[in-house]
mmCIF file of C-alpha atoms and ligand atoms in Angstrom:
data_model
loop_
_atom_site.group_PDB
_atom_site.id
_atom_site.type_symbol
_atom_site.label_atom_id
_atom_site.label_comp_id
_atom_site.label_asym_id
_atom_site.label_seq_id
_atom_site.Cartn_x
_atom_site.Cartn_y
_atom_site.Cartn_z
ATOM 1 C CA MET A 1 88.220 111.260 96.924
ATOM 2 C CA GLY A 2 88.909 107.737 95.399
ATOM 3 C CA GLY A 3 92.690 107.046 94.753
ATOM 4 C CA PHE A 4 94.334 110.549 96.564
ATOM 5 C CA PRO A 5 97.308 109.865 99.664
ATOM 6 C CA ILE A 6 94.208 111.982 101.278
ATOM 7 C CA GLU A 7 92.327 108.548 102.210
ATOM 8 C CA ARG A 8 95.786 107.199 103.718
ATOM 9 C CA ILE A 9 96.383 110.257 105.259
ATOM 10 C CA ARG A 10 92.804 110.713 106.441
ATOM 11 C CA ALA A 11 93.610 107.290 108.324
ATOM 12 C CA ILE A 12 96.530 108.022 110.666
ATOM 13 C CA THR A 13 96.351 106.798 113.354
ATOM 14 C CA PHE A 14 97.850 109.511 115.693
ATOM 15 C CA PRO A 15 95.358 112.623 116.451
ATOM 16 C CA PRO A 16 96.045 116.376 116.384
ATOM 17 C CA PRO A 17 97.104 117.411 119.640
ATOM 18 C CA PRO A 18 93.907 118.375 122.263
ATOM 19 C CA SER A 19 93.343 122.264 122.252
ATOM 20 C CA ILE A 20 93.751 124.583 124.978
ATOM 21 C CA ALA A 21 92.418 127.581 124.775
ATOM 22 C CA ASP A 22 94.160 130.566 125.257
ATOM 23 C CA VAL A 23 92.526 133.548 126.882
ATOM 24 C CA ALA A 24 92.472 136.916 124.886
ATOM 25 C CA GLY A 25 95.998 135.115 123.233
ATOM 26 C CA ARG A 26 97.759 134.827 126.534
ATOM 27 C CA ALA A 27 97.855 131.217 127.921
ATOM 28 C CA ASP A 28 94.736 130.326 130.374
ATOM 29 C CA VAL A 29 96.620 131.451 134.069
ATOM 30 C CA GLY A 30 93.328 129.997 135.798
ATOM 31 C CA LEU A 31 94.347 126.450 134.766
ATOM 32 C CA VAL A 32 97.233 124.295 135.582
ATOM 33 C CA ARG A 33 99.454 122.807 132.453
ATOM 34 C CA MET A 34 100.786 119.985 134.025
ATOM 35 C CA ASN A 35 99.691 117.502 130.726
ATOM 36 C CA PHE A 36 102.508 119.269 128.035
ATOM 37 C CA ASN A 37 105.663 119.153 129.394
ATOM 38 C CA GLU A 38 105.932 122.891 128.749
ATOM 39 C CA SER A 39 108.060 124.688 131.149
ATOM 40 C CA ALA A 40 106.913 127.082 133.789
ATOM 41 C CA ARG A 41 109.407 129.599 132.942
ATOM 42 C CA ALA A 42 109.661 132.839 130.637
ATOM 43 C CA PRO A 43 112.463 132.055 128.202
ATOM 44 C CA SER A 44 115.562 133.557 129.162
ATOM 45 C CA PRO A 45 115.679 137.450 128.692
ATOM 46 C CA LYS A 46 118.082 137.078 126.353
ATOM 47 C CA ALA A 47 115.993 135.188 124.174
ATOM 48 C CA MET A 48 113.127 137.821 124.648
ATOM 49 C CA GLU A 49 115.562 140.885 123.653
ATOM 50 C CA ALA A 50 116.509 139.110 120.987
ATOM 51 C CA ALA A 51 112.546 138.176 119.460
ATOM 52 C CA SER A 52 111.135 141.737 120.333
ATOM 53 C CA LEU A 53 114.681 143.231 118.276
ATOM 54 C CA ALA A 54 113.517 140.875 115.572
ATOM 55 C CA LEU A 55 110.092 142.118 115.279
ATOM 56 C CA LEU A 56 111.307 144.999 114.054
ATOM 57 C CA ASP A 57 112.271 143.479 110.441
ATOM 58 C CA ALA A 58 109.093 140.945 110.766
ATOM 59 C CA ASN A 59 108.356 142.583 107.056
ATOM 60 C CA ARG A 60 111.216 140.987 106.247
ATOM 61 C CA TYR A 61 111.769 137.310 105.161
ATOM 62 C CA PRO A 62 114.194 135.190 107.614
ATOM 63 C CA ASP A 63 117.237 133.663 107.046
ATOM 64 C CA HIS A 64 116.466 130.140 105.893
ATOM 65 C CA GLU A 65 120.313 128.892 106.718
ATOM 66 C CA SER A 66 119.140 130.173 110.228
ATOM 67 C CA ARG A 67 123.190 131.066 110.224
ATOM 68 C CA VAL A 68 123.186 132.160 113.245
ATOM 69 C CA LEU A 69 121.154 129.486 115.062
ATOM 70 C CA ALA A 70 123.609 127.126 113.061
ATOM 71 C CA ALA A 71 126.614 128.830 114.274
ATOM 72 C CA ALA A 72 125.563 128.834 118.386
ATOM 73 C CA ILE A 73 124.256 124.892 118.202
ATOM 74 C CA HIS A 74 128.286 124.086 116.298
ATOM 75 C CA ASP A 75 129.416 125.803 119.162
ATOM 76 C CA LYS A 76 127.175 123.766 121.424
ATOM 77 C CA THR A 77 127.876 120.469 119.691
ATOM 78 C CA GLY A 78 130.852 120.494 117.425
ATOM 79 C CA VAL A 79 128.750 119.516 114.617
ATOM 80 C CA PRO A 80 129.634 120.834 111.383
ATOM 81 C CA VAL A 81 126.693 123.244 110.117
ATOM 82 C CA ASP A 82 126.108 121.283 106.881
ATOM 83 C CA ARG A 83 124.847 118.223 108.959
ATOM 84 C CA MET A 84 122.132 120.272 110.479
ATOM 85 C CA SER A 85 118.401 121.220 109.303
ATOM 86 C CA PHE A 86 115.918 123.354 111.056
ATOM 87 C CA GLY A 87 112.161 122.510 112.101
ATOM 88 C CA ASN A 88 109.061 124.276 112.884
ATOM 89 C CA GLY A 89 109.765 122.708 116.479
ATOM 90 C CA SER A 90 111.414 118.947 116.447
ATOM 91 C CA GLY A 91 108.288 117.516 115.566
ATOM 92 C CA GLU A 92 108.649 118.848 111.911
ATOM 93 C CA VAL A 93 112.035 117.024 111.815
ATOM 94 C CA LEU A 94 111.170 114.047 113.215
ATOM 95 C CA VAL A 95 108.381 114.045 110.634
ATOM 96 C CA ALA A 96 111.148 114.335 108.226
ATOM 97 C CA ALA A 97 113.645 111.781 109.548
ATOM 98 C CA ALA A 98 110.706 109.462 108.695
ATOM 99 C CA MET A 99 109.848 110.391 105.360
ATOM 100 C CA VAL A 100 113.998 110.255 104.266
ATOM 101 C CA SER A 101 113.910 107.019 105.164
ATOM 102 C CA ILE A 102 110.779 104.999 104.599
ATOM 103 C CA GLU A 103 109.252 103.947 100.970
ATOM 104 C CA PRO A 104 105.797 102.523 101.008
ATOM 105 C CA GLY A 105 105.576 99.175 103.365
ATOM 106 C CA ASP A 106 108.717 99.423 104.535
ATOM 107 C CA GLU A 107 109.628 99.246 108.669
ATOM 108 C CA ALA A 108 109.792 101.237 111.377
ATOM 109 C CA VAL A 109 110.931 99.674 114.891
ATOM 110 C CA MET A 110 109.405 101.748 117.852
ATOM 111 C CA PRO A 111 109.293 102.157 121.447
ATOM 112 C CA ALA A 112 105.305 101.697 122.458
ATOM 113 C CA PRO A 113 104.620 103.670 124.452
ATOM 114 C CA THR A 114 106.699 106.938 122.916
ATOM 115 C CA PHE A 115 106.701 110.209 121.404
ATOM 116 C CA PRO A 116 103.966 109.693 118.478
ATOM 117 C CA THR A 117 105.468 111.857 115.396
ATOM 118 C CA CYS A 118 107.837 109.974 113.948
ATOM 119 C CA GLY A 119 105.808 107.250 114.096
ATOM 120 C CA LYS A 120 103.364 109.702 112.285
ATOM 121 C CA GLY A 121 106.274 110.434 109.456
ATOM 122 C CA VAL A 122 106.027 106.835 108.850
ATOM 123 C CA GLN A 123 102.114 106.649 108.186
ATOM 124 C CA ILE A 124 102.356 109.628 106.065
ATOM 125 C CA ALA A 125 105.162 107.177 104.076
ATOM 126 C CA GLY A 126 103.553 104.794 103.633
ATOM 127 C CA GLY A 127 104.957 102.853 105.839
ATOM 128 C CA ARG A 128 104.254 100.106 108.683
ATOM 129 C CA ILE A 129 105.275 100.623 112.601
ATOM 130 C CA VAL A 130 106.360 97.445 114.619
ATOM 131 C CA ASN A 131 105.729 98.220 118.174
ATOM 132 C CA VAL A 132 107.945 97.115 121.189
ATOM 133 C CA PRO A 133 106.785 97.289 124.213
ATOM 134 C CA LEU A 134 109.141 99.375 127.033
ATOM 135 C CA LYS A 135 111.116 98.006 129.454
ATOM 136 C CA PRO A 136 109.593 98.156 133.105
ATOM 137 C CA ASP A 137 111.744 100.885 134.049
ATOM 138 C CA GLY A 138 109.652 103.333 131.389
ATOM 139 C CA SER A 139 113.254 102.882 128.764
ATOM 140 C CA ASN A 140 112.917 101.776 125.402
ATOM 141 C CA ASP A 141 113.804 98.027 125.434
ATOM 142 C CA ILE A 142 116.767 97.376 123.212
ATOM 143 C CA PRO A 143 117.650 93.954 122.838
ATOM 144 C CA ALA A 144 113.823 93.306 122.018
ATOM 145 C CA MET A 145 113.686 96.240 119.585
ATOM 146 C CA LEU A 146 116.985 95.010 117.453
ATOM 147 C CA ALA A 147 115.047 91.410 117.785
ATOM 148 C CA ALA A 148 112.112 92.974 115.421
ATOM 149 C CA VAL A 149 114.283 94.147 112.673
ATOM 150 C CA THR A 150 114.016 92.204 109.666
ATOM 151 C CA GLU A 151 114.787 92.774 106.061
ATOM 152 C CA ARG A 152 112.123 95.243 105.562
ATOM 153 C CA THR A 153 113.246 97.711 108.441
ATOM 154 C CA ARG A 154 114.572 100.818 107.006
ATOM 155 C CA LEU A 155 114.050 103.258 110.688
ATOM 156 C CA PHE A 156 114.257 102.522 113.945
ATOM 157 C CA TYR A 157 113.651 104.771 116.069
ATOM 158 C CA LEU A 158 114.812 105.380 119.699
ATOM 159 C CA CYS A 159 113.547 108.249 122.557
ATOM 160 C CA THR A 160 115.779 109.037 125.193
ATOM 161 C CA PRO A 161 114.802 110.245 127.587
ATOM 162 C CA ASN A 162 111.217 108.117 126.641
ATOM 163 C CA ASN A 163 108.024 110.732 126.255
ATOM 164 C CA PRO A 164 106.046 109.764 128.448
ATOM 165 C CA THR A 165 107.400 107.629 130.897
ATOM 166 C CA GLY A 166 110.858 109.507 131.123
ATOM 167 C CA GLY A 167 113.621 106.581 131.610
ATOM 168 C CA VAL A 168 116.733 107.185 129.723
ATOM 169 C CA ILE A 169 118.894 103.740 127.980
ATOM 170 C CA ALA A 170 121.927 102.927 129.846
ATOM 171 C CA ALA A 171 125.479 103.672 127.902
ATOM 172 C CA ASP A 172 125.819 100.149 126.821
ATOM 173 C CA ASP A 173 122.201 99.547 125.443
ATOM 174 C CA LEU A 174 123.386 102.268 123.203
ATOM 175 C CA ARG A 175 126.147 101.271 122.217
ATOM 176 C CA THR A 176 124.904 97.840 121.304
ATOM 177 C CA ALA A 177 122.084 99.812 118.871
ATOM 178 C CA PHE A 178 124.680 101.826 117.731
ATOM 179 C CA ASN A 179 126.662 98.669 116.176
ATOM 180 C CA LYS A 180 123.696 96.637 115.676
ATOM 181 C CA VAL A 181 121.364 98.556 113.517
ATOM 182 C CA PRO A 182 121.852 97.812 110.054
ATOM 183 C CA ASP A 183 123.905 100.269 108.208
ATOM 184 C CA THR A 184 120.284 99.944 106.078
ATOM 185 C CA CYS A 185 118.572 101.310 108.574
ATOM 186 C CA MET A 186 118.069 105.208 109.811
ATOM 187 C CA LEU A 187 118.558 105.121 113.370
ATOM 188 C CA VAL A 188 116.666 108.186 114.677
ATOM 189 C CA VAL A 189 117.255 109.497 118.294
ATOM 190 C CA ASP A 190 115.322 111.565 119.716
ATOM 191 C CA GLU A 191 116.356 113.750 122.622
ATOM 192 C CA ALA A 192 113.986 116.641 123.182
ATOM 193 C CA TYR A 193 114.929 116.305 127.157
ATOM 194 C CA PHE A 194 118.586 116.583 125.789
ATOM 195 C CA GLU A 195 119.548 119.456 128.462
ATOM 196 C CA PHE A 196 117.735 117.317 131.501
ATOM 197 C CA ALA A 197 119.710 114.140 130.833
ATOM 198 C CA SER A 198 122.865 115.948 130.449
ATOM 199 C CA VAL A 199 123.246 117.105 133.321
ATOM 200 C CA GLU A 200 122.171 114.616 135.297
ATOM 201 C CA GLY A 201 124.918 112.523 134.208
ATOM 202 C CA GLY A 202 123.202 110.330 131.444
ATOM 203 C CA PRO A 203 125.000 108.828 128.046
ATOM 204 C CA ASP A 204 125.956 111.045 125.356
ATOM 205 C CA VAL A 205 125.045 109.731 122.958
ATOM 206 C CA LEU A 206 126.809 112.571 120.318
ATOM 207 C CA SER A 207 129.573 110.889 121.068
ATOM 208 C CA LEU A 208 128.627 107.369 121.411
ATOM 209 C CA LEU A 209 126.894 107.625 117.959
ATOM 210 C CA LYS A 210 130.600 108.332 116.413
ATOM 211 C CA GLU A 211 131.080 104.074 117.101
ATOM 212 C CA ARG A 212 128.051 104.256 114.262
ATOM 213 C CA ALA A 213 129.189 103.326 110.623
ATOM 214 C CA GLY A 214 125.883 103.276 109.458
ATOM 215 C CA PRO A 215 123.256 106.549 108.807
ATOM 216 C CA TRP A 216 121.627 108.822 111.786
ATOM 217 C CA ILE A 217 119.387 111.752 112.796
ATOM 218 C CA VAL A 218 119.807 112.656 116.196
ATOM 219 C CA THR A 219 116.545 115.479 116.782
ATOM 220 C CA ARG A 220 116.020 118.764 119.460
ATOM 221 C CA SER A 221 114.034 121.226 120.623
ATOM 222 C CA PHE A 222 113.768 124.081 122.205
ATOM 223 C CA SER A 223 110.506 123.794 123.842
ATOM 224 C CA LYS A 224 111.575 121.860 127.125
ATOM 225 C CA ALA A 225 114.731 123.409 128.358
ATOM 226 C CA TYR A 226 114.684 126.591 126.450
ATOM 227 C CA CYS A 227 111.098 127.271 127.957
ATOM 228 C CA MET A 228 110.036 128.284 124.052
ATOM 229 C CA ALA A 229 107.250 125.409 123.260
ATOM 230 C CA GLY A 230 105.391 128.802 122.131
ATOM 231 C CA LEU A 231 108.402 129.809 119.184
ATOM 232 C CA ARG A 232 108.528 126.288 117.622
ATOM 233 C CA VAL A 233 112.308 125.348 117.144
ATOM 234 C CA GLY A 234 113.797 122.007 116.774
ATOM 235 C CA TYR A 235 117.108 120.794 114.881
ATOM 236 C CA ALA A 236 118.169 117.871 114.146
ATOM 237 C CA LEU A 237 121.723 116.800 113.592
ATOM 238 C CA ALA A 238 122.352 114.117 110.938
ATOM 239 C CA SER A 239 125.865 111.739 110.667
ATOM 240 C CA ASP A 240 126.158 113.483 106.904
ATOM 241 C CA ASN A 241 125.705 116.089 104.657
ATOM 242 C CA ASP A 242 123.666 113.991 102.614
ATOM 243 C CA ILE A 243 121.248 113.559 105.010
ATOM 244 C CA ALA A 244 121.060 116.414 106.102
ATOM 245 C CA TYR A 245 120.313 117.801 102.966
ATOM 246 C CA GLY A 246 117.784 115.561 102.186
ATOM 247 C CA LEU A 247 115.618 116.525 105.525
ATOM 248 C CA TRP A 248 116.766 120.355 104.331
ATOM 249 C CA GLN A 249 114.561 119.827 101.160
ATOM 250 C CA LEU A 250 110.995 118.690 103.152
ATOM 251 C CA ARG A 251 111.552 121.936 104.790
ATOM 252 C CA PRO A 252 109.157 124.654 103.603
ATOM 253 C CA ASN A 253 110.785 127.663 102.828
ATOM 254 C CA PHE A 254 111.003 129.884 105.527
ATOM 255 C CA ASN A 255 109.732 127.510 108.163
ATOM 256 C CA LEU A 256 111.045 129.189 111.002
ATOM 257 C CA GLY A 257 110.358 132.913 111.975
ATOM 258 C CA ARG A 258 112.891 135.592 112.463
ATOM 259 C CA PRO A 259 111.619 136.068 116.610
ATOM 260 C CA ALA A 260 111.807 131.961 117.079
ATOM 261 C CA LEU A 261 115.241 132.012 115.319
ATOM 262 C CA ALA A 262 117.139 135.087 117.337
ATOM 263 C CA ALA A 263 115.355 133.809 120.415
ATOM 264 C CA ALA A 264 116.745 129.601 120.330
ATOM 265 C CA ALA A 265 120.234 131.010 119.370
ATOM 266 C CA ALA A 266 120.117 134.001 121.924
ATOM 267 C CA ALA A 267 118.624 131.153 124.682
ATOM 268 C CA MET A 268 121.321 128.520 123.470
ATOM 269 C CA ARG A 269 124.276 131.163 124.335
ATOM 270 C CA ASP A 270 122.142 131.909 127.707
ATOM 271 C CA GLU A 271 124.124 129.155 129.845
ATOM 272 C CA ALA A 272 123.549 130.129 133.270
ATOM 273 C CA TYR A 273 119.920 130.525 132.221
ATOM 274 C CA LEU A 274 119.733 127.162 130.756
ATOM 275 C CA GLN A 275 121.687 125.569 133.984
ATOM 276 C CA GLU A 276 119.177 127.806 136.710
ATOM 277 C CA THR A 277 116.351 125.815 135.051
ATOM 278 C CA LEU A 278 117.253 122.771 134.788
ATOM 279 C CA ARG A 279 118.401 122.883 138.698
ATOM 280 C CA LEU A 280 114.686 123.964 139.387
ATOM 281 C CA THR A 281 113.371 121.757 137.415
ATOM 282 C CA ILE A 282 115.241 118.944 139.140
ATOM 283 C CA ALA A 283 114.258 120.182 142.370
ATOM 284 C CA GLY A 284 111.011 121.019 141.323
ATOM 285 C CA ARG A 285 111.036 117.296 140.161
ATOM 286 C CA GLN A 286 112.279 115.770 143.648
ATOM 287 C CA ARG A 287 109.415 117.878 145.197
ATOM 288 C CA LEU A 288 106.752 116.472 143.200
ATOM 289 C CA SER A 289 107.776 112.659 143.954
ATOM 290 C CA GLU A 290 108.149 113.389 147.818
ATOM 291 C CA ALA A 291 104.318 114.475 147.559
ATOM 292 C CA LEU A 292 102.873 112.219 145.026
ATOM 293 C CA ALA A 293 104.854 109.014 147.059
ATOM 294 C CA SER A 294 103.316 110.488 150.379
ATOM 295 C CA LEU A 295 99.754 110.193 148.886
ATOM 296 C CA GLY A 296 100.860 106.475 147.896
ATOM 297 C CA PHE A 297 101.992 107.015 144.163
ATOM 298 C CA GLU A 298 105.028 104.835 143.043
ATOM 299 C CA ALA A 299 107.200 107.348 140.355
ATOM 300 C CA PHE A 300 108.861 105.336 137.147
ATOM 301 C CA PRO A 301 112.404 106.943 137.369
ATOM 302 C CA SER A 302 112.735 110.686 135.469
ATOM 303 C CA PHE A 303 115.860 112.142 133.658
ATOM 304 C CA ALA A 304 112.981 114.899 132.281
ATOM 305 C CA ASN A 305 110.972 117.888 133.075
ATOM 306 C CA PHE A 306 107.987 115.570 134.256
ATOM 307 C CA LEU A 307 107.176 112.524 136.061
ATOM 308 C CA THR A 308 105.234 109.400 135.492
ATOM 309 C CA VAL A 309 103.219 108.033 138.303
ATOM 310 C CA ARG A 310 101.706 105.046 139.172
ATOM 311 C CA ALA A 311 98.374 105.666 141.084
ATOM 312 C CA PRO A 312 96.454 104.093 143.286
ATOM 313 C CA LEU A 313 93.240 104.110 141.190
ATOM 314 C CA PRO A 314 92.619 104.049 137.519
ATOM 315 C CA ALA A 315 95.043 107.268 136.188
ATOM 316 C CA SER A 316 91.897 107.675 133.436
ATOM 317 C CA LYS A 317 89.476 108.383 135.512
ATOM 318 C CA LEU A 318 91.922 110.174 138.388
ATOM 319 C CA GLY A 319 93.011 112.502 134.845
ATOM 320 C CA ARG A 320 88.972 113.275 134.356
ATOM 321 C CA GLU A 321 88.263 114.415 138.025
ATOM 322 C CA LEU A 322 91.491 116.458 138.073
ATOM 323 C CA GLU A 323 90.334 118.436 134.479
ATOM 324 C CA LYS A 324 87.092 118.784 136.656
ATOM 325 C CA LYS A 325 89.356 121.410 138.962
ATOM 326 C CA LYS A 326 91.129 122.840 136.033
ATOM 327 C CA ILE A 327 94.268 120.727 136.239
ATOM 328 C CA LEU A 328 95.393 119.320 133.590
ATOM 329 C CA VAL A 329 97.554 115.730 133.668
ATOM 330 C CA GLN A 330 98.523 113.402 131.241
ATOM 331 C CA PRO A 331 97.026 109.689 131.601
ATOM 332 C CA LEU A 332 98.554 107.296 130.182
ATOM 333 C CA PRO A 333 97.094 103.155 128.997
ATOM 334 C CA TRP A 334 100.991 101.974 130.752
ATOM 335 C CA PRO A 335 102.268 99.437 132.100
ATOM 336 C CA ASP A 336 99.264 98.059 132.437
ATOM 337 C CA GLU A 337 95.189 98.343 132.829
ATOM 338 C CA ARG A 338 95.248 101.031 135.856
ATOM 339 C CA GLY A 339 97.389 102.865 134.159
ATOM 340 C CA SER A 340 100.125 106.093 134.830
ATOM 341 C CA LEU A 341 99.884 109.994 134.668
ATOM 342 C CA ARG A 342 102.130 111.537 132.986
ATOM 343 C CA ILE A 343 102.815 114.721 135.000
ATOM 344 C CA THR A 344 105.243 118.287 134.109
ATOM 345 C CA VAL A 345 107.337 119.335 136.584
ATOM 346 C CA ASP A 346 105.797 123.144 137.097
ATOM 347 C CA SER A 347 105.766 125.597 139.787
ATOM 348 C CA ARG A 348 105.306 124.660 143.620
ATOM 349 C CA GLU A 349 102.021 126.840 142.830
ATOM 350 C CA SER A 350 100.914 123.947 140.710
ATOM 351 C CA THR A 351 102.571 121.565 142.259
ATOM 352 C CA ASN A 352 100.565 122.359 145.778
ATOM 353 C CA ARG A 353 96.848 122.390 143.655
ATOM 354 C CA LEU A 354 97.621 118.771 142.192
ATOM 355 C CA VAL A 355 99.069 117.431 145.135
ATOM 356 C CA GLU A 356 96.049 119.021 147.405
ATOM 357 C CA ALA A 357 93.474 118.095 144.761
ATOM 358 C CA LEU A 358 95.071 114.440 144.449
ATOM 359 C CA ALA A 359 94.815 113.983 148.100
ATOM 360 C CA ASP A 360 90.836 114.903 148.109
ATOM 361 C CA LEU A 361 90.585 112.929 145.422
ATOM 362 C CA ILE A 362 92.322 109.982 146.962
ATOM 363 C CA GLU A 363 91.456 109.874 151.198
ATOM 364 C CA PRO A 364 87.434 111.976 150.172
HETATM 365 C C1 PLP B 401 107.920 117.923 123.191
HETATM 366 C C2 PLP B 401 108.626 116.824 122.069
HETATM 367 C C3 PLP B 401 109.209 116.695 120.822
HETATM 368 C C4 PLP B 401 109.005 117.755 120.108
HETATM 369 O O1 PLP B 401 109.159 119.288 120.642
HETATM 370 P P1 PLP B 401 108.656 119.810 119.305
HETATM 371 O O2 PLP B 401 107.579 121.267 120.603
HETATM 372 O O3 PLP B 401 107.683 120.118 118.467
HETATM 373 O O4 PLP B 401 109.811 120.976 119.739
HETATM 374 C C5 PLP B 401 110.127 115.948 120.606
HETATM 375 N N1 PLP B 401 109.932 114.683 120.886
HETATM 376 C C6 PLP B 401 109.690 114.297 122.678
HETATM 377 C C7 PLP B 401 110.218 112.956 123.121
HETATM 378 C C8 PLP B 401 108.830 115.395 122.835
HETATM 379 O O5 PLP B 401 108.920 115.018 124.197
#
C-alpha cells in the first residue's frame, strides 16, 4: 500500500471506541454502562414522537440544510443559521474543525487528557498534537497551553467541562485565551456538556467569544443532556460564515437521518424535559459522590454527567474487577500511576450496584 495516505491513517494513535454488544438490537439490560457518559433516561417523549413521525418519510432523503433543527438552535443560541454546521454526532464536526484548520506539519495545542476526536482530526490532516497537562483540578491549563503556542500552531482546542475529568475553565482564563490565541489560529471549544455547565453557573462561552477577533468554532452535542447518544446529532457554531461553509463542505451528503434531525429539534424545544434531566443528573451525581466518599474515593469537581474519582486502589485493577461483575466504568491513567475512574451518573439502581461492588472490592 506504499504511498497512500492509508499508511498515515492506519497509524492514527486513537483507537476506535470499545464495542458493547447489544442484545437483539436493544442495549444489554444486564450490563451497567457507566463508561460512555450516556444518559440513563430515554429522550424526551416529544423527541421520540417526532422521530416516529419522521419514519413515515424514511423513503425520502432528509433535509440536508437541517432547517427545522437550525431554527431551534438559532432560537436557543441567537447564532444565525449561516454560521452553523451539523454532524452525525459532534465527533464529526470536531474532525471537520481540525481538517479546516490544519495543513500537514502544523501544530495543534490540546489539553491532556481530553476527548480524543479533535486530535484524531489533527492526525488525519497530517498535523502534530502538542499535549499540555491539565491543572490538578482537572480543567484545561490556559497559561501553560498559551505558552505552548508557536508560529506553527493553527489550532487551539479547549474542552469545558473537560472529558474525562469534568472540570470547567474559569471565565477569566477563557477571556485570556480568547484574547491571546493568535488570529492565525483556530480556537475550538468543545462544549459537549454545555447544558450541565450552564445550569450550574459555568461561564457563558458564546458570549465571552464576542471578545475574540480571531476565528473560532464551538461544538455541542445531543448525546449527553438531550439523552440521544444513539441517534447521533451534533452541531458546530462558527465565528463567521466562511468557516461554517468550510465545515459544511466536509459533510457527506445527507449525513443526518430524518429521525435524528426531527428528534433533535423537538428535544431542543422541550425545555421542561431538559431541565428535569439536568436536575435528576445533578442530584444523582451528588448521591454517587457521597456514596463513593464514604468508601474513601475522592471526587474531582465535575460540571457534567459523570464523576471522576481517585481510588484507594489502582484504577485499572478496579475497572477489570468491576467488568467481571458486568459493571463498566472508564479507568484513566491520570493524574498519576494509581489513576482514577470516570463514572457516568446513571440510574439509582446502577449506582447502588456499583457502590456495593466497590465496597466488596475495597474491603473484602
Ligand atoms: C461525548 C462527547 C463528544 C461527542 O459526542 P457525540 O456523541 O459525537 O456528539 C464530544 N466531546 C466531548 C467532550 C464528549 O464528551
